[in-house]
Amino acid sequence: MQTVVGDPAKTNLLSFEPAALTDWVAGIGQKPFRAKQLLKWLHQRTATDFSVMTDLAKDFRAELESLACIQTLPILKDHLSADGTRKWLLDAGQNNAIETVFIPEDDRGTLCVSSQAGCTVACRFCSTGHQGFARNLTTDEIIGQLHMANRLLDTPVTNVVMMGMGEPLLNFDAVVPALRLMLDDNAYGLSRRRVTVSTSGVVPMMDRLAQACPVALAVSLHAPTDALRDDLVPINKKYPLAELMAACRRYLQVAPRDFITFEYVMLDGVNDQPEQAWALIDLVRSYDVYCKFNLIPFNPFPQSGLKASPRSTIRQFATILSDAGIVTTIRKTRGDDIDAACGQLAGEIKDKTQISGRMAAQRQEQPVRFQSRGRP
Ligand code: SAH
Ligand code: SF4
């Protein structure tokens, strides 16, 4: 299937962070306040065409029509889970799909956003890592996921986590402008505390993020020793634990929250033993990193050769950390019935002519529904 994504001769306005949009608008001879109006239409009101922008001067609108477009990735599938989790598969072209997941909770709605099609880090427990790497997403493709979600959901997104496919800090130049749009009051207006970048530990880029756009930080730790982490998260060979911990400490000086969240996927017999919990406590104490732990139940997939830790083991591990005074949560698994649980992202769509058995069954039970908020 050939995907047509807009007119290549036109500029996709979703690709501009606020300052860049102002420059572009100035470049076509318009005043800065026009850029602010346009930014609001594009992101606050999630417009998809210029005709709705009725408070813009007619000649300006005509110029926009001829030069620019507003384009998000085409939706391949839209699944709603029994627990309200909603997953979109988006067509990134050339037989690549990326995934965006919305997780509603009582007091908030969190959007899990992808930053790359595939990932080069190749963690052993991650299905994205096993698919290899296709390409970086562009700023418009990243912010377009939030644009699309706010357009289609009944309740707007209140929190964003960069925890979909890909390693956000290995696509820094496209991710940072998207983060700036998330934070801008004339765009999505989210506070820095409600936007989280999750990284496997790209140390130099953690420092650059601290400078460029210090949002909340989650670090995928997964192991208390270099020997085990080298095996599970191969980027550890380049940036070992001592460097990672030092980078976390530096980040805390500018972070919007006074802790780093350590993610830790629980793998049966691999990293889930009591002595490994004690080693984690020693690790974070010796580097004096104020942190919280988020224990993630592993979503198994055949090629990984790994198994999920039993519930009781996860609870015991959490208790050891909590008893040492470290706030520890166990991630709820959400959207299991639609393969939206983390680590399941988009693998099944590599060959778009095939839909996995689980997903096909789900589709029959729950037909795809597109909801429109009726907003411009
Ligand atoms: N690349 C970044 C962000 C995307 S991965 C990172 O690694 O932090 C987001 C989270 O999903 C990571 O903590 C990762 O460890 C977790 N994850 C990946 N595969 C998983 C699986 N099969 N089961 C449970 N969690 C998984
Ligand atoms: Fe990449 Fe994160 Fe998956 Fe590791 S866990 S392969 S860094 S997406």
XYZ file of C-alpha atoms and ligand atoms in Angstrom:
410
model
C 0.000 0.000 0.000
C 1.371 3.380 -0.961
C 0.775 6.075 1.601
C 0.200 9.605 0.452
C 1.323 11.975 3.181
C 0.457 15.486 2.082
C 1.937 17.541 -0.687
C 5.733 17.371 -0.467
C 5.932 20.856 -1.926
C 4.086 22.248 1.091
C 5.473 22.916 4.565
C 3.862 20.883 7.338
C 3.206 23.480 10.029
C 3.263 20.818 12.758
C 7.010 20.555 12.218
C 7.700 23.950 13.829
C 8.359 24.596 17.490
C 6.883 27.955 18.599
C 9.959 30.104 17.849
C 10.423 28.480 14.450
C 6.781 29.096 13.546
C 7.252 32.783 14.379
C 10.292 32.868 12.059
C 8.396 31.136 9.273
C 5.459 33.528 9.603
C 7.897 36.487 9.579
C 9.502 34.982 6.483
C 6.242 35.353 4.562
C 5.932 38.950 5.725
C 3.422 38.518 8.549
C 3.507 39.993 12.042
C 4.507 37.928 15.104
C 0.994 38.006 16.607
C -0.184 36.049 13.547
C 2.179 33.248 14.563
C 0.577 33.114 18.006
C -2.914 32.935 16.501
C -1.774 30.212 14.146
C -0.077 28.238 16.931
C -3.340 28.231 18.898
C -5.309 26.996 15.902
C -2.776 24.319 15.127
C -2.296 22.864 18.590
C -4.864 24.157 21.104
C -7.731 23.692 18.703
C -6.100 20.868 16.717
C -7.185 22.265 13.362
C -6.612 20.074 10.321
C -7.240 22.717 7.665
C -7.032 26.459 7.273
C -10.653 27.163 6.368
C -11.714 26.981 10.034
C -9.235 29.700 11.058
C -11.835 32.397 10.650
C -10.098 35.040 12.745
C -7.076 35.056 10.435
C -7.069 37.629 7.640
C -8.346 36.187 4.331
C -5.120 36.914 2.453
C -3.056 35.236 5.169
C -5.280 32.169 5.028
C -4.982 32.030 1.252
C -1.223 32.215 1.562
C -1.228 29.404 4.108
C -3.341 27.272 1.761
C -0.836 27.690 -1.034
C 2.352 27.207 0.993
C 1.540 24.966 3.917
C -0.345 21.934 5.166
C -1.321 20.351 8.504
C -0.529 16.687 8.335
C -0.487 13.829 10.842
C 0.338 10.196 10.068
C -2.502 8.125 8.595
C -4.282 5.844 11.076
C -4.023 2.159 10.187
C -5.921 0.846 13.179
C -7.805 2.305 16.107
C -8.452 -0.111 18.982
C -10.384 0.414 22.155
C -9.651 -1.942 25.045
C -12.205 -3.080 27.595
C -10.450 -0.972 30.272
C -10.649 2.202 28.164
C -7.063 2.058 26.886
C -6.955 3.108 23.271
C -4.240 2.228 20.820
C -3.576 3.677 17.411
C -1.309 2.129 14.831
C 0.001 4.816 12.511
C 1.458 4.378 9.067
C 5.030 5.669 8.978
C 5.428 4.610 5.336
C 7.544 1.920 3.699
C 5.783 -0.808 5.625
C 6.582 0.669 9.026
C 3.979 1.244 11.695
C 4.349 3.159 14.927
C 2.084 3.153 17.885
C 0.448 5.644 20.230
C -1.437 4.553 23.347
C -3.870 6.518 25.507
C -4.351 5.343 29.080
C -7.273 6.953 30.916
C -7.254 7.109 34.710
C -9.582 8.732 37.222
C -7.793 12.063 37.448
C -5.715 12.105 34.274
C -5.235 10.776 30.762
C -1.747 9.745 29.733
C -0.550 9.494 26.143
C 2.356 7.168 25.411
C 4.176 8.622 22.392
C 6.683 6.994 20.006
C 9.888 8.722 18.942
C 11.316 6.297 16.355
C 10.103 3.545 14.036
C 11.999 0.692 15.668
C 14.989 1.206 17.949
C 18.746 0.710 17.688
C 19.297 -0.063 21.372
C 17.972 -3.624 21.033
C 17.137 -4.441 24.649
C 16.604 -8.169 25.112
C 13.141 -7.868 26.666
C 11.719 -5.324 24.196
C 9.770 -6.291 21.097
C 10.552 -2.927 19.485
C 14.246 -3.653 19.975
C 13.810 -7.040 18.304
C 12.244 -5.436 15.224
C 15.383 -3.458 14.432
C 15.496 0.187 13.412
C 13.721 1.818 10.485
C 14.063 5.558 11.005
C 13.747 8.542 13.300
C 10.362 10.210 13.453
C 10.209 13.893 12.542
C 8.936 16.596 14.919
C 5.575 16.750 13.139
C 5.200 12.971 13.380
C 5.934 13.105 17.116
C 3.711 16.056 18.026
C 1.170 14.769 15.489
C 0.461 11.858 17.853
C -0.719 14.322 20.528
C -2.571 16.400 17.917
C -4.409 13.278 16.737
C -5.226 12.077 20.269
C -6.678 15.416 21.361
C -8.674 15.539 18.143
C -10.175 12.084 18.601
C -10.546 11.726 22.372
C -13.427 12.982 24.487
C -11.086 14.082 27.262
C -7.860 15.854 26.377
C -4.491 14.380 27.220
C -3.138 15.658 30.565
C 0.193 13.766 30.664
C 2.646 12.648 28.013
C 5.239 9.905 28.424
C 7.837 9.320 25.716
C 7.623 5.583 26.310
C 6.339 4.301 23.008
C 8.588 2.893 20.314
C 12.133 4.135 20.147
C 14.798 5.826 22.217
C 13.837 9.519 22.423
C 17.336 10.719 23.304
C 18.729 9.136 20.129
C 16.345 11.364 18.158
C 17.108 14.461 20.165
C 16.804 17.129 17.462
C 13.275 16.105 16.538
C 12.107 15.284 20.075
C 13.072 18.576 21.745
C 10.926 20.830 19.474
C 8.006 18.438 20.083
C 8.554 18.722 23.847
C 8.605 22.522 23.550
C 5.241 22.415 21.798
C 3.842 20.190 24.555
C 4.905 22.795 27.135
C 3.969 26.007 25.302
C 0.939 27.826 26.714
C -0.310 28.631 23.216
C 0.050 24.994 22.158
C -0.634 22.090 24.585
C 0.240 23.948 27.811
C 1.376 20.904 29.801
C 3.591 21.477 32.821
C 7.130 20.069 32.790
C 6.117 17.656 35.515
C 3.469 16.131 33.280
C 5.799 15.430 30.371
C 8.215 12.534 30.897
C 11.092 11.429 28.714
C 12.063 7.800 29.239
C 15.595 6.789 28.303
C 17.673 3.644 28.280
C 20.542 5.865 29.478
C 22.087 7.926 26.674
C 24.285 9.839 29.117
C 25.482 12.820 27.002
C 21.959 13.439 25.765
C 20.599 13.460 29.323
C 22.871 16.458 29.942
C 21.708 18.098 26.727
C 18.071 17.549 27.677
C 18.768 19.220 31.028
C 19.987 22.270 29.114
C 17.465 22.320 26.279
C 14.192 21.298 27.892
C 14.239 19.820 31.410
C 11.098 17.724 31.650
C 10.523 14.818 34.054
C 12.956 11.953 33.490
C 12.494 8.197 33.677
C 15.518 5.947 33.297
C 15.118 2.324 32.264
C 17.457 0.675 34.735
C 16.495 -3.038 34.719
C 19.648 -4.304 36.458
C 21.774 -3.477 39.517
C 25.147 -4.505 38.027
C 27.011 -3.701 34.821
C 27.396 -7.388 33.970
C 23.634 -7.953 33.882
C 22.773 -4.561 32.423
C 25.291 -5.061 29.581
C 23.281 -8.124 28.649
C 19.762 -6.665 28.990
C 20.331 -3.065 27.840
C 23.312 -3.143 25.451
C 23.843 0.635 25.537
C 25.166 0.034 29.060
C 28.457 -1.072 27.499
C 28.875 2.456 26.207
C 27.492 4.273 29.258
C 27.924 2.034 32.312
C 26.104 2.409 35.621
C 28.644 4.744 37.259
C 28.239 7.237 34.394
C 24.474 6.771 34.310
C 24.097 7.411 38.031
C 26.317 10.492 37.842
C 24.181 11.786 34.942
C 21.011 11.221 37.010
C 22.488 13.295 39.814
C 23.344 16.115 37.427
C 19.849 15.964 35.926
C 18.262 16.301 39.349
C 19.733 19.794 39.658
C 17.365 21.047 36.943
C 14.596 18.436 36.936
C 11.025 19.637 37.467
C 10.571 16.845 40.001
C 13.007 16.116 42.818
C 13.391 12.469 41.856
C 14.303 10.279 38.900
C 11.908 7.447 38.100
C 13.748 4.169 37.574
C 11.846 1.708 35.432
C 12.594 -1.916 36.083
C 11.003 -4.668 34.030
C 10.625 -7.815 36.157
C 12.163 -10.879 34.477
C 11.742 -14.266 36.086
C 15.001 -15.529 37.591
C 17.016 -12.856 35.768
C 16.769 -9.594 37.730
C 14.018 -10.245 40.283
C 15.847 -11.843 43.235
C 15.957 -10.270 46.730
C 19.733 -9.801 46.594
C 19.240 -7.795 43.387
C 16.797 -5.496 45.193
C 19.382 -4.993 47.940
C 22.045 -4.292 45.305
C 19.752 -1.648 43.767
C 19.364 0.032 47.149
C 23.177 0.100 47.549
C 23.557 1.455 44.014
C 21.218 4.430 44.360
C 22.457 5.188 47.873
C 26.124 5.091 46.904
C 25.498 7.641 44.143
C 22.990 9.540 46.266
C 20.330 9.587 43.539
C 16.913 10.464 44.934
C 14.556 8.197 43.033
C 11.341 6.236 42.767
C 11.053 2.765 41.318
C 8.398 1.656 38.894
C 8.379 -2.128 38.590
C 6.988 -3.209 35.227
C 5.440 -6.656 34.767
C 7.155 -8.115 31.697
C 5.031 -8.633 28.590
C 6.455 -11.828 27.180
C 6.901 -12.414 23.467
C 8.288 -15.593 21.937
C 11.608 -14.348 20.507
C 12.780 -12.954 23.855
C 13.272 -16.302 25.587
C 12.364 -14.524 28.845
C 9.534 -15.074 31.302
C 7.537 -12.713 33.478
C 8.208 -12.769 37.215
C 5.371 -14.213 39.299
C 3.165 -11.622 40.996
C 4.376 -12.688 44.444
C 8.024 -12.149 43.440
C 7.231 -8.656 42.158
C 5.448 -7.828 45.415
C 8.353 -9.133 47.500
C 10.851 -7.118 45.431
C 8.704 -3.991 45.862
C 8.543 -4.526 49.620
C 12.333 -4.688 49.944
C 12.702 -1.382 48.099
C 9.845 0.282 50.028
C 11.237 -0.903 53.364
C 14.477 0.888 52.457
C 12.463 4.098 52.085
C 12.275 4.133 48.275
C 8.813 4.882 46.911
C 8.007 1.904 44.693
C 5.035 1.282 42.445
C 4.071 -1.733 40.383
C 2.794 -0.722 36.971
C -0.738 -1.764 36.251
C -0.952 -3.713 33.037
C -3.422 -1.985 30.797
C -4.897 -2.738 27.429
C -3.665 -6.342 27.476
C -6.530 -7.455 25.312
C -5.392 -5.265 22.429
C -1.639 -5.804 22.689
C -1.283 -2.222 23.875
C 0.703 -3.170 26.927
C 4.178 -1.732 26.762
C 6.711 -3.635 24.740
C 4.058 -4.974 22.378
C 4.282 -2.088 20.056
C 3.484 -2.498 16.400
C 5.367 -5.753 15.929
C 2.370 -7.435 14.467
C 2.028 -4.889 11.708
C 5.383 -5.436 10.035
C 3.483 -7.303 7.386
C 0.328 -5.300 7.076
C -1.492 -8.038 5.267
C -1.388 -10.119 8.424
C -3.060 -9.327 11.681
C -2.071 -11.405 14.668
C -4.615 -13.965 15.832
C -5.124 -12.180 19.119
C -5.716 -8.905 17.434
C -8.011 -10.352 14.787
C -10.171 -11.892 17.499
C -10.308 -8.572 19.279
C -11.286 -6.762 16.136
C -14.265 -8.992 15.662
C -15.447 -8.466 19.217
C -14.874 -4.767 19.202
C -15.204 -3.021 15.883
C -12.947 -0.071 15.271
C -14.633 3.146 16.235
C -13.477 6.571 15.273
C -14.802 9.244 17.577
C -14.727 12.833 16.616
C -15.016 15.618 19.130
C -16.523 17.763 16.451
C -13.850 20.352 17.011
C -12.130 22.191 14.197
N 13.537 3.645 24.798
C 13.053 4.235 25.980
C 11.561 4.493 25.954
C 10.702 3.457 25.325
S 10.642 1.893 26.141
C 13.425 3.396 27.191
O 13.923 2.285 27.018
O 13.248 3.892 28.297
C 9.560 2.276 27.491
C 9.579 1.267 28.616
O 8.976 0.033 28.199
C 10.971 0.939 29.081
O 11.132 1.080 30.473
C 11.099 -0.499 28.666
O 11.977 -1.154 29.495
C 9.698 -1.020 28.770
N 9.526 -2.289 28.039
C 10.054 -2.621 26.865
N 9.694 -3.860 26.509
C 8.911 -4.342 27.494
C 8.217 -5.582 27.706
N 8.259 -6.564 26.820
N 7.498 -5.712 28.832
C 7.426 -4.692 29.717
N 8.059 -3.519 29.566
C 8.795 -3.331 28.478
Fe 14.713 0.713 22.556
Fe 13.579 1.321 24.942
Fe 12.967 -0.967 23.632
Fe 15.383 -0.683 24.736
S 13.391 -0.716 25.836
S 14.947 -1.498 22.666
S 15.753 1.485 24.384
S 12.537 1.095 22.944
